[in-house]
Short mmCIF file of C-alpha atoms in Angstrom, two decimals:
data_model
loop_
_atom_site.label_atom_id
_atom_site.label_comp_id
_atom_site.label_asym_id
_atom_site.label_seq_id
_atom_site.Cartn_x
_atom_site.Cartn_y
_atom_site.Cartn_z
CA MET A 1 -10.52 -3.96 4.27
CA GLN A 2 -12.19 -0.97 2.66
CA ALA A 3 -15.50 -0.86 0.83
CA THR A 4 -18.22 1.58 -0.23
CA ALA A 5 -21.67 1.67 1.35
CA TYR A 6 -24.16 0.49 -1.26
CA THR A 7 -27.48 0.03 0.54
CA TYR A 8 -28.63 0.58 4.12
CA ASP A 9 -32.01 0.06 5.77
CA PRO A 10 -32.24 2.03 9.04
CA GLU A 11 -35.17 -0.06 10.28
CA SER A 12 -33.29 -3.39 10.11
CA ARG A 13 -29.81 -1.77 10.44
CA SER A 14 -28.59 -3.99 7.61
CA GLY A 15 -27.50 -3.48 4.02
CA GLN A 16 -24.73 -4.12 1.54
CA VAL A 17 -21.29 -2.75 0.76
CA LEU A 18 -19.41 -2.90 -2.52
CA LEU A 19 -15.87 -4.19 -2.45
CA ASP A 20 -13.41 -2.30 -4.63
CA ASP A 21 -13.88 -4.92 -7.37
CA GLY A 22 -17.63 -4.16 -7.42
CA THR A 23 -18.73 -7.29 -5.53
CA PRO A 24 -21.71 -6.63 -3.23
CA VAL A 25 -21.43 -8.17 0.25
CA PRO A 26 -24.33 -8.01 2.73
CA PHE A 27 -24.00 -7.08 6.40
CA ASP A 28 -26.44 -7.64 9.25
CA ALA A 29 -27.48 -5.53 12.25
CA ALA A 30 -24.82 -7.10 14.48
CA ALA A 31 -22.04 -5.96 12.12
CA PHE A 32 -23.53 -2.47 11.91
CA ASP A 33 -23.93 -2.22 15.69
CA ALA A 34 -20.33 -3.40 16.24
CA GLY A 35 -19.09 -0.33 14.37
CA GLY A 36 -20.90 2.15 16.61
CA LEU A 37 -22.53 4.02 13.72
CA ARG A 38 -25.97 5.63 13.83
CA LEU A 39 -26.50 6.09 10.09
CA LEU A 40 -24.89 5.03 6.84
CA ARG A 41 -25.35 6.74 3.49
CA PRO A 42 -24.75 5.13 0.08
CA GLY A 43 -21.38 6.17 -1.28
CA GLN A 44 -19.63 6.53 2.07
CA ARG A 45 -16.26 4.80 2.35
CA VAL A 46 -16.27 2.28 5.15
CA ARG A 47 -13.84 -0.06 6.84
CA ILE A 48 -15.09 -3.60 7.24
CA GLU A 49 -13.85 -6.61 9.12
CA THR A 50 -14.77 -10.03 7.81
CA GLU A 51 -14.54 -13.69 8.60
CA ALA A 52 -14.97 -16.72 6.39
CA GLY A 53 -18.59 -17.59 5.73
CA THR A 54 -20.03 -20.93 4.74
CA GLU A 55 -17.49 -21.50 1.96
CA GLY A 56 -14.44 -21.16 4.23
CA LYS A 57 -11.04 -19.89 3.16
CA ALA A 58 -7.75 -21.34 2.03
CA ASP A 59 -5.01 -22.18 4.52
CA GLY A 60 -2.90 -19.15 5.33
CA GLU A 61 -5.43 -16.74 3.84
CA ALA A 62 -6.00 -13.62 5.89
CA ASP A 63 -9.52 -12.49 6.73
CA GLY A 64 -11.17 -10.80 3.78
CA GLU A 65 -8.55 -11.77 1.19
CA ALA A 66 -9.18 -13.85 -1.89
CA GLY A 67 -7.03 -16.87 -2.50
CA ALA A 68 -4.77 -17.19 -5.52
CA GLY A 69 -7.15 -19.74 -7.00
CA GLY A 70 -9.46 -17.01 -8.26
CA GLY A 71 -13.18 -16.84 -7.69
CA THR A 72 -15.29 -13.97 -6.47
CA ARG A 73 -13.55 -12.04 -3.76
CA GLY A 74 -16.73 -11.48 -1.70
CA ALA A 75 -18.01 -15.04 -1.97
CA GLY A 76 -18.16 -16.72 1.40
CA LEU A 77 -17.37 -13.55 3.39
CA ARG A 78 -19.37 -12.55 6.44
CA ILE A 79 -18.98 -8.96 7.57
CA THR A 80 -18.52 -8.67 11.33
CA LEU A 81 -17.96 -4.91 11.58
CA VAL A 82 -18.85 -1.84 9.52
CA THR A 83 -17.47 1.56 10.49
CA LEU A 84 -16.45 4.76 8.72
CA GLN A 85 -13.08 4.81 7.00
CA THR A 86 -10.77 7.38 8.53
CA PHE A 87 -7.54 8.52 6.98
#
């Protein structure tokens, strides 16, 4: 899934990305470290990998996809990897 870097704190190595629908989703240091990056600037396009968070996901729903039932796309997502988007 693609997103745009929104905030990043180099001291904690955590921040937020914006999904293409404008939903902010936080990431922690483990997700940042998994991507092998040293720095992230707001506005950079990134590739993220996610897994269901505390709210879970519908049967048959792929990681990072919203179900047909609606709701906020980023709700319940936990980012497990943040890396730069390459074309």
